[in-house]
Amino acid sequence: MLVTSAEILSDAQKNKYAVGAFNVENMDMILAVMKAAEETKSPIIMETSTGTLKYAGPEVYFAMIKAVAEHSSIPVACHLDHGNTFGIAIRAFKAGYTSIMIDGSKLSFGENISLTKSVVEVCHAGGIPVEAELGRVGGKEDDLDNTHETNPFTDPEEAVEFVSRTNCDFLAIAIGTAHGVYKGIPQINFDVLNKIHNALSIPLVLHGTSGVPDDQVIQAVSMGMCKVNYATDLRIAFTNGIKAYMQEKPEGFDPKKYCAYGIEEVRKYVVDRMRVIGSCNKA
Ligand code: G3H
Ligand code: ZN
């Protein structure tokens, strides 16, 4: 069933587990994530980034996610990931998305507040929660390139002011993770996480989780992370499945057959992530 992310994340916060927010790029990945959620009885957030929405619009993704969600009793939220303008956030909201992220983290503190506030006002009027971001998660998320940033951590005092002035529902914080494939082993700054968790009462969001060692993810969840985002590893899993099919059957030409391999790889990866973040049997 299609629900808002607020419904999903308030239960996660109350019961101290995290929900996976999985980036989907096409129908096949949507089917794979849904299969994993059914199998593990996990609530889920399916999300599309601003870059993905250039491939197909939010209306297309929303229709597909809604269709699979409504054929299931699992709570599913359809989330805009890293919306970077008022326009794209409102387009996704109008398309029916049940959760919106506005990412003004590249702007100044004041500009981030005004952009976030403007999106919150519209979305809240329609009963839709908003995730915002403060601090800079490094790396490259589709077209949003933060590779040249010094990756500063979110300041706990600024976080308190930001949340009270914007009224956002969830906050993505920079604590040492980065988007994309890591060159070394990432190290989450648990001290910053602890300070922010103690200072705020809203659910916190971890970005750039592909490639973060399981023990760090588990610790972050135990310290208040409620939404954990995975994108890169799903893309890799889907592509690896198709490559494996093509190696086995180089003469293959039926998308249903090679995409089935991609679906299976994504399903296995997502089931594994759900076990790590503790969302199994919470639906
Ligand atoms: O917003 C999406 C996530 O932060 C994904 O990061 O590609 O490193 O898994 P990732
Ligand atoms: Zn992200």
mmCIF file of C-alpha atoms and ligand atoms in Angstrom:
data_model
loop_
_atom_site.group_PDB
_atom_site.id
_atom_site.type_symbol
_atom_site.label_atom_id
_atom_site.label_comp_id
_atom_site.label_asym_id
_atom_site.label_seq_id
_atom_site.Cartn_x
_atom_site.Cartn_y
_atom_site.Cartn_z
ATOM 1 C CA MET A 1 0.000 0.000 0.000
ATOM 2 C CA LEU A 2 1.148 3.467 -0.789
ATOM 3 C CA VAL A 3 1.816 5.568 2.317
ATOM 4 C CA THR A 4 3.854 8.642 3.207
ATOM 5 C CA SER A 5 7.414 8.319 4.439
ATOM 6 C CA ALA A 6 6.311 9.999 7.679
ATOM 7 C CA GLU A 7 4.144 6.973 8.524
ATOM 8 C CA ILE A 8 7.023 4.599 7.775
ATOM 9 C CA LEU A 9 9.733 6.590 9.542
ATOM 10 C CA SER A 10 7.788 7.392 12.686
ATOM 11 C CA ASP A 11 7.445 3.660 13.349
ATOM 12 C CA ALA A 12 11.137 3.134 12.548
ATOM 13 C CA GLN A 13 12.126 5.905 14.956
ATOM 14 C CA LYS A 14 9.861 4.612 17.705
ATOM 15 C CA ASN A 15 11.073 1.031 17.369
ATOM 16 C CA LYS A 16 14.747 1.814 16.654
ATOM 17 C CA TYR A 17 15.269 0.327 13.215
ATOM 18 C CA ALA A 18 15.930 1.905 9.822
ATOM 19 C CA VAL A 19 14.048 1.712 6.547
ATOM 20 C CA GLY A 20 15.902 1.322 3.274
ATOM 21 C CA ALA A 21 15.414 4.009 0.672
ATOM 22 C CA PHE A 22 16.368 2.361 -2.586
ATOM 23 C CA ASN A 23 16.971 4.299 -5.795
ATOM 24 C CA VAL A 24 15.085 2.766 -8.699
ATOM 25 C CA GLU A 25 15.783 3.570 -12.333
ATOM 26 C CA ASN A 26 13.274 1.457 -14.224
ATOM 27 C CA MET A 27 10.336 -0.916 -13.872
ATOM 28 C CA ASP A 28 12.624 -3.893 -13.331
ATOM 29 C CA MET A 29 14.352 -2.352 -10.329
ATOM 30 C CA ILE A 30 10.965 -1.375 -8.880
ATOM 31 C CA LEU A 31 9.814 -5.005 -9.204
ATOM 32 C CA ALA A 32 13.060 -6.233 -7.623
ATOM 33 C CA VAL A 33 12.806 -3.922 -4.593
ATOM 34 C CA MET A 34 9.137 -4.835 -4.135
ATOM 35 C CA LYS A 35 9.964 -8.562 -4.252
ATOM 36 C CA ALA A 36 12.624 -8.084 -1.562
ATOM 37 C CA ALA A 37 10.193 -6.126 0.613
ATOM 38 C CA GLU A 38 7.493 -8.817 0.267
ATOM 39 C CA GLU A 39 9.957 -11.564 1.037
ATOM 40 C CA THR A 40 11.299 -9.904 4.213
ATOM 41 C CA LYS A 41 8.067 -8.108 5.183
ATOM 42 C CA SER A 42 9.934 -4.801 5.250
ATOM 43 C CA PRO A 43 8.424 -1.356 4.818
ATOM 44 C CA ILE A 44 10.245 0.440 1.992
ATOM 45 C CA ILE A 45 10.909 3.765 0.395
ATOM 46 C CA MET A 46 11.433 3.712 -3.367
ATOM 47 C CA GLU A 47 13.156 6.849 -4.539
ATOM 48 C CA THR A 48 14.130 8.519 -7.792
ATOM 49 C CA SER A 49 16.842 11.150 -8.004
ATOM 50 C CA THR A 50 16.600 14.360 -9.997
ATOM 51 C CA GLY A 51 18.960 12.766 -12.559
ATOM 52 C CA THR A 52 16.692 9.717 -12.905
ATOM 53 C CA LEU A 53 13.723 12.022 -13.537
ATOM 54 C CA LYS A 54 15.509 13.274 -16.665
ATOM 55 C CA TYR A 55 15.399 9.696 -17.973
ATOM 56 C CA ALA A 56 11.620 9.533 -17.435
ATOM 57 C CA GLY A 57 9.414 12.044 -15.618
ATOM 58 C CA PRO A 58 8.014 11.694 -12.081
ATOM 59 C CA GLU A 59 4.580 10.915 -13.502
ATOM 60 C CA VAL A 60 5.964 7.729 -15.102
ATOM 61 C CA TYR A 61 7.846 6.554 -12.004
ATOM 62 C CA PHE A 62 4.956 7.407 -9.702
ATOM 63 C CA ALA A 63 2.508 5.394 -11.840
ATOM 64 C CA MET A 64 4.784 2.325 -11.713
ATOM 65 C CA ILE A 65 5.535 2.556 -7.983
ATOM 66 C CA LYS A 66 1.872 3.179 -7.133
ATOM 67 C CA ALA A 67 0.818 0.173 -9.211
ATOM 68 C CA VAL A 68 3.169 -2.238 -7.406
ATOM 69 C CA ALA A 69 2.458 -0.685 -3.996
ATOM 70 C CA GLU A 70 -1.290 -1.018 -4.377
ATOM 71 C CA HIS A 71 -0.976 -4.720 -5.131
ATOM 72 C CA SER A 72 0.773 -5.273 -1.817
ATOM 73 C CA SER A 73 0.042 -4.918 1.885
ATOM 74 C CA ILE A 74 3.638 -3.719 2.476
ATOM 75 C CA PRO A 75 3.877 0.033 3.265
ATOM 76 C CA VAL A 76 5.655 1.722 0.335
ATOM 77 C CA ALA A 77 6.553 5.414 0.038
ATOM 78 C CA CYS A 78 7.431 7.062 -3.282
ATOM 79 C CA HIS A 79 10.166 9.612 -2.589
ATOM 80 C CA LEU A 80 11.926 12.335 -4.578
ATOM 81 C CA ASP A 81 15.650 12.018 -3.836
ATOM 82 C CA HIS A 82 17.859 15.134 -3.947
ATOM 83 C CA GLY A 83 15.294 17.445 -5.533
ATOM 84 C CA ASN A 84 17.463 20.477 -6.202
ATOM 85 C CA THR A 85 14.924 23.100 -7.292
ATOM 86 C CA PHE A 86 11.508 24.257 -6.131
ATOM 87 C CA GLY A 87 10.221 23.299 -9.619
ATOM 88 C CA ILE A 88 11.256 19.639 -9.552
ATOM 89 C CA ALA A 89 10.058 19.225 -5.952
ATOM 90 C CA ILE A 90 6.616 20.580 -6.793
ATOM 91 C CA ARG A 91 6.398 18.584 -10.014
ATOM 92 C CA ALA A 92 7.028 15.363 -8.066
ATOM 93 C CA PHE A 93 4.541 16.460 -5.379
ATOM 94 C CA LYS A 94 1.896 17.102 -8.066
ATOM 95 C CA ALA A 95 2.663 13.755 -9.715
ATOM 96 C CA GLY A 96 1.641 12.063 -6.441
ATOM 97 C CA TYR A 97 4.959 11.404 -4.677
ATOM 98 C CA THR A 98 4.306 10.676 -1.006
ATOM 99 C CA SER A 99 7.641 12.058 0.174
ATOM 100 C CA ILE A 100 9.837 14.871 -1.128
ATOM 101 C CA MET A 101 13.487 15.718 -0.560
ATOM 102 C CA ILE A 102 14.656 19.243 -1.225
ATOM 103 C CA ASP A 103 18.432 19.424 -1.223
ATOM 104 C CA GLY A 104 19.681 22.961 -0.731
ATOM 105 C CA SER A 105 22.925 21.784 0.838
ATOM 106 C CA LYS A 106 25.049 23.459 -1.834
ATOM 107 C CA LEU A 107 23.479 26.820 -1.041
ATOM 108 C CA SER A 108 24.360 29.151 1.809
ATOM 109 C CA PHE A 109 22.723 28.370 5.166
ATOM 110 C CA GLY A 110 20.167 31.171 4.660
ATOM 111 C CA GLU A 111 19.366 30.209 1.066
ATOM 112 C CA ASN A 112 19.009 26.541 2.045
ATOM 113 C CA ILE A 113 16.518 27.595 4.740
ATOM 114 C CA SER A 114 14.416 29.690 2.322
ATOM 115 C CA LEU A 115 14.333 27.022 -0.398
ATOM 116 C CA THR A 116 13.489 24.258 2.077
ATOM 117 C CA LYS A 117 10.838 26.375 3.771
ATOM 118 C CA SER A 118 9.110 27.153 0.472
ATOM 119 C CA VAL A 119 8.902 23.449 -0.433
ATOM 120 C CA VAL A 120 7.757 22.493 3.085
ATOM 121 C CA GLU A 121 4.903 25.019 2.931
ATOM 122 C CA VAL A 122 3.484 23.553 -0.285
ATOM 123 C CA CYS A 123 4.056 19.892 0.569
ATOM 124 C CA HIS A 124 2.669 20.148 4.108
ATOM 125 C CA ALA A 125 -0.465 21.778 2.712
ATOM 126 C CA GLY A 126 -0.977 18.529 0.805
ATOM 127 C CA GLY A 127 -0.009 16.286 3.737
ATOM 128 C CA ILE A 128 3.352 15.283 2.255
ATOM 129 C CA PRO A 129 6.521 15.189 4.398
ATOM 130 C CA VAL A 130 9.806 16.790 3.382
ATOM 131 C CA GLU A 131 13.410 15.670 3.845
ATOM 132 C CA ALA A 132 16.066 18.384 3.775
ATOM 133 C CA GLU A 133 19.869 18.272 3.825
ATOM 134 C CA LEU A 134 22.382 20.237 5.844
ATOM 135 C CA GLY A 135 26.143 19.832 5.472
ATOM 136 C CA ARG A 136 27.681 18.300 2.397
ATOM 137 C CA VAL A 137 27.598 14.600 1.640
ATOM 138 C CA GLY A 138 30.555 14.172 -0.722
ATOM 139 C CA GLY A 139 30.801 12.354 -4.043
ATOM 140 C CA LYS A 140 28.583 12.468 -7.096
ATOM 141 C CA GLU A 141 24.863 11.696 -7.094
ATOM 142 C CA ASP A 142 23.862 11.763 -10.777
ATOM 143 C CA ASP A 143 24.291 15.384 -11.850
ATOM 144 C CA LEU A 144 24.913 16.700 -8.338
ATOM 145 C CA ASP A 145 28.668 16.779 -8.014
ATOM 146 C CA ASN A 146 30.158 17.403 -4.578
ATOM 147 C CA THR A 147 33.496 15.764 -5.368
ATOM 148 C CA HIS A 148 35.392 19.001 -4.933
ATOM 149 C CA GLU A 149 33.903 19.788 -1.565
ATOM 150 C CA THR A 150 35.920 19.387 1.583
ATOM 151 C CA ASN A 151 32.997 17.298 2.861
ATOM 152 C CA PRO A 152 32.328 19.282 6.046
ATOM 153 C CA PHE A 153 30.214 17.581 8.672
ATOM 154 C CA THR A 154 26.826 18.935 9.641
ATOM 155 C CA ASP A 155 27.071 21.361 12.538
ATOM 156 C CA PRO A 156 24.745 20.206 15.375
ATOM 157 C CA GLU A 157 23.810 23.761 16.440
ATOM 158 C CA GLU A 158 23.056 24.780 12.867
ATOM 159 C CA ALA A 159 20.956 21.620 12.523
ATOM 160 C CA VAL A 160 18.730 22.692 15.430
ATOM 161 C CA GLU A 161 18.221 26.172 13.970
ATOM 162 C CA PHE A 162 17.670 24.770 10.466
ATOM 163 C CA VAL A 163 14.952 22.343 11.570
ATOM 164 C CA SER A 164 13.128 24.892 13.685
ATOM 165 C CA ARG A 165 13.173 27.519 10.918
ATOM 166 C CA THR A 166 12.199 25.188 8.033
ATOM 167 C CA ASN A 167 9.869 22.771 9.807
ATOM 168 C CA CYS A 168 11.274 19.920 7.678
ATOM 169 C CA ASP A 169 10.272 16.397 8.704
ATOM 170 C CA PHE A 170 13.571 14.511 8.296
ATOM 171 C CA LEU A 171 17.152 15.670 8.035
ATOM 172 C CA ALA A 172 19.953 14.242 5.891
ATOM 173 C CA ILE A 173 23.259 14.932 7.607
ATOM 174 C CA ALA A 174 26.884 14.819 6.506
ATOM 175 C CA ILE A 175 28.837 12.530 8.831
ATOM 176 C CA GLY A 176 31.547 11.146 6.578
ATOM 177 C CA THR A 177 29.734 9.186 3.876
ATOM 178 C CA ALA A 178 29.845 10.041 0.163
ATOM 179 C CA HIS A 179 27.836 9.139 -2.928
ATOM 180 C CA GLY A 180 29.206 6.683 -5.482
ATOM 181 C CA VAL A 181 31.947 4.077 -5.228
ATOM 182 C CA TYR A 182 34.391 4.617 -2.309
ATOM 183 C CA LYS A 183 38.102 4.608 -3.033
ATOM 184 C CA GLY A 184 39.018 3.580 0.537
ATOM 185 C CA ILE A 185 36.952 2.458 3.541
ATOM 186 C CA PRO A 186 34.612 5.238 4.685
ATOM 187 C CA GLN A 187 34.536 6.170 8.356
ATOM 188 C CA ILE A 188 31.344 7.560 9.856
ATOM 189 C CA ASN A 189 31.900 10.278 12.447
ATOM 190 C CA PHE A 190 29.808 8.847 15.286
ATOM 191 C CA ASP A 191 30.608 11.752 17.547
ATOM 192 C CA VAL A 192 28.846 14.188 15.187
ATOM 193 C CA LEU A 193 25.968 11.733 14.752
ATOM 194 C CA ASN A 194 25.571 11.437 18.506
ATOM 195 C CA LYS A 195 25.486 15.213 18.993
ATOM 196 C CA ILE A 196 22.910 15.711 16.239
ATOM 197 C CA HIS A 197 20.785 12.808 17.464
ATOM 198 C CA ASN A 198 20.731 14.267 20.976
ATOM 199 C CA ALA A 199 19.861 17.719 19.674
ATOM 200 C CA LEU A 200 17.015 16.811 17.285
ATOM 201 C CA SER A 201 13.821 14.837 17.632
ATOM 202 C CA ILE A 202 13.089 14.243 13.932
ATOM 203 C CA PRO A 203 14.265 11.120 12.019
ATOM 204 C CA LEU A 204 17.793 11.362 10.559
ATOM 205 C CA VAL A 205 18.805 10.199 7.087
ATOM 206 C CA LEU A 206 22.059 8.574 5.961
ATOM 207 C CA HIS A 207 23.114 9.173 2.346
ATOM 208 C CA GLY A 208 25.870 7.491 0.373
ATOM 209 C CA THR A 209 25.435 4.149 2.117
ATOM 210 C CA SER A 210 26.572 1.857 -0.742
ATOM 211 C CA GLY A 211 29.956 0.511 0.312
ATOM 212 C CA VAL A 212 29.711 1.545 3.978
ATOM 213 C CA PRO A 213 30.768 -1.478 6.108
ATOM 214 C CA ASP A 214 27.849 -3.250 7.794
ATOM 215 C CA ASP A 215 29.156 -2.697 11.334
ATOM 216 C CA GLN A 216 29.140 1.077 10.768
ATOM 217 C CA VAL A 217 25.633 0.989 9.273
ATOM 218 C CA ILE A 218 24.378 -1.062 12.228
ATOM 219 C CA GLN A 219 25.965 1.364 14.697
ATOM 220 C CA ALA A 220 24.503 4.377 12.860
ATOM 221 C CA VAL A 221 21.035 2.791 13.007
ATOM 222 C CA SER A 222 21.452 2.100 16.720
ATOM 223 C CA MET A 223 22.339 5.789 17.149
ATOM 224 C CA GLY A 224 19.188 7.113 15.495
ATOM 225 C CA MET A 225 19.491 6.789 11.708
ATOM 226 C CA CYS A 226 15.976 5.962 10.484
ATOM 227 C CA LYS A 227 16.304 6.190 6.669
ATOM 228 C CA VAL A 228 19.282 4.671 4.910
ATOM 229 C CA ASN A 229 19.812 5.443 1.212
ATOM 230 C CA TYR A 230 21.276 3.020 -1.315
ATOM 231 C CA ALA A 231 21.714 3.796 -5.012
ATOM 232 C CA THR A 232 25.113 2.895 -6.509
ATOM 233 C CA ASP A 233 25.105 -0.736 -5.358
ATOM 234 C CA LEU A 234 21.650 -1.335 -6.855
ATOM 235 C CA ARG A 235 22.839 0.020 -10.204
ATOM 236 C CA ILE A 236 25.885 -2.239 -10.027
ATOM 237 C CA ALA A 237 23.799 -5.283 -9.033
ATOM 238 C CA PHE A 238 21.303 -4.767 -11.873
ATOM 239 C CA THR A 239 24.061 -4.317 -14.437
ATOM 240 C CA ASN A 240 26.026 -7.315 -13.147
ATOM 241 C CA GLY A 241 22.945 -9.496 -13.585
ATOM 242 C CA ILE A 242 22.574 -8.440 -17.195
ATOM 243 C CA LYS A 243 26.295 -8.893 -17.868
ATOM 244 C CA ALA A 244 26.111 -12.429 -16.432
ATOM 245 C CA TYR A 245 23.187 -13.292 -18.710
ATOM 246 C CA MET A 246 24.984 -11.896 -21.737
ATOM 247 C CA GLN A 247 28.092 -13.910 -20.918
ATOM 248 C CA GLU A 248 26.049 -17.091 -20.617
ATOM 249 C CA LYS A 249 23.969 -16.362 -23.691
ATOM 250 C CA PRO A 250 25.710 -13.837 -25.935
ATOM 251 C CA GLU A 251 23.078 -14.430 -28.623
ATOM 252 C CA GLY A 252 20.274 -13.363 -26.191
ATOM 253 C CA PHE A 253 18.001 -10.535 -27.290
ATOM 254 C CA ASP A 254 14.892 -10.756 -25.093
ATOM 255 C CA PRO A 255 14.797 -7.940 -22.467
ATOM 256 C CA LYS A 256 12.449 -10.026 -20.299
ATOM 257 C CA LYS A 257 15.130 -12.701 -20.038
ATOM 258 C CA TYR A 258 18.193 -10.579 -19.371
ATOM 259 C CA CYS A 259 16.334 -8.128 -17.108
ATOM 260 C CA ALA A 260 15.189 -11.123 -15.012
ATOM 261 C CA TYR A 261 18.866 -11.649 -14.147
ATOM 262 C CA GLY A 262 19.163 -7.975 -13.180
ATOM 263 C CA ILE A 263 16.030 -8.236 -11.037
ATOM 264 C CA GLU A 264 17.395 -11.275 -9.212
ATOM 265 C CA GLU A 265 20.690 -9.555 -8.378
ATOM 266 C CA VAL A 266 18.909 -6.434 -7.068
ATOM 267 C CA ARG A 267 16.455 -8.565 -5.059
ATOM 268 C CA LYS A 268 19.296 -10.424 -3.335
ATOM 269 C CA TYR A 269 21.184 -7.207 -2.574
ATOM 270 C CA VAL A 270 18.117 -5.457 -1.143
ATOM 271 C CA VAL A 271 17.150 -8.459 1.036
ATOM 272 C CA ASP A 272 20.670 -8.412 2.437
ATOM 273 C CA ARG A 273 20.460 -4.663 3.186
ATOM 274 C CA MET A 274 17.083 -5.074 4.911
ATOM 275 C CA ARG A 275 18.628 -7.652 7.236
ATOM 276 C CA VAL A 276 21.467 -5.259 8.115
ATOM 277 C CA ILE A 277 19.268 -2.239 8.854
ATOM 278 C CA GLY A 278 16.707 -4.220 10.818
ATOM 279 C CA SER A 279 13.553 -3.588 8.787
ATOM 280 C CA CYS A 280 12.583 -7.270 8.323
ATOM 281 C CA ASN A 281 9.166 -8.222 9.711
ATOM 282 C CA LYS A 282 8.351 -4.584 10.510
ATOM 283 C CA ALA A 283 5.716 -4.206 7.739
HETATM 284 O O1 G3H B 1 20.484 9.672 -2.288
HETATM 285 C C1 G3H B 1 20.910 8.540 -2.529
HETATM 286 C C2 G3H B 1 21.949 7.911 -1.717
HETATM 287 O O2 G3H B 1 22.568 8.823 -0.925
HETATM 288 C C3 G3H B 1 22.775 6.915 -2.444
HETATM 289 O O3 G3H B 1 24.143 6.891 -2.210
HETATM 290 O O4 G3H B 1 24.853 5.810 -4.312
HETATM 291 O O5 G3H B 1 26.374 5.928 -2.385
HETATM 292 O O6 G3H B 1 24.387 4.446 -2.304
HETATM 293 P P1 G3H B 1 24.992 5.696 -2.824
HETATM 294 ZN ZN ZN B 2 22.056 10.959 -1.452
#
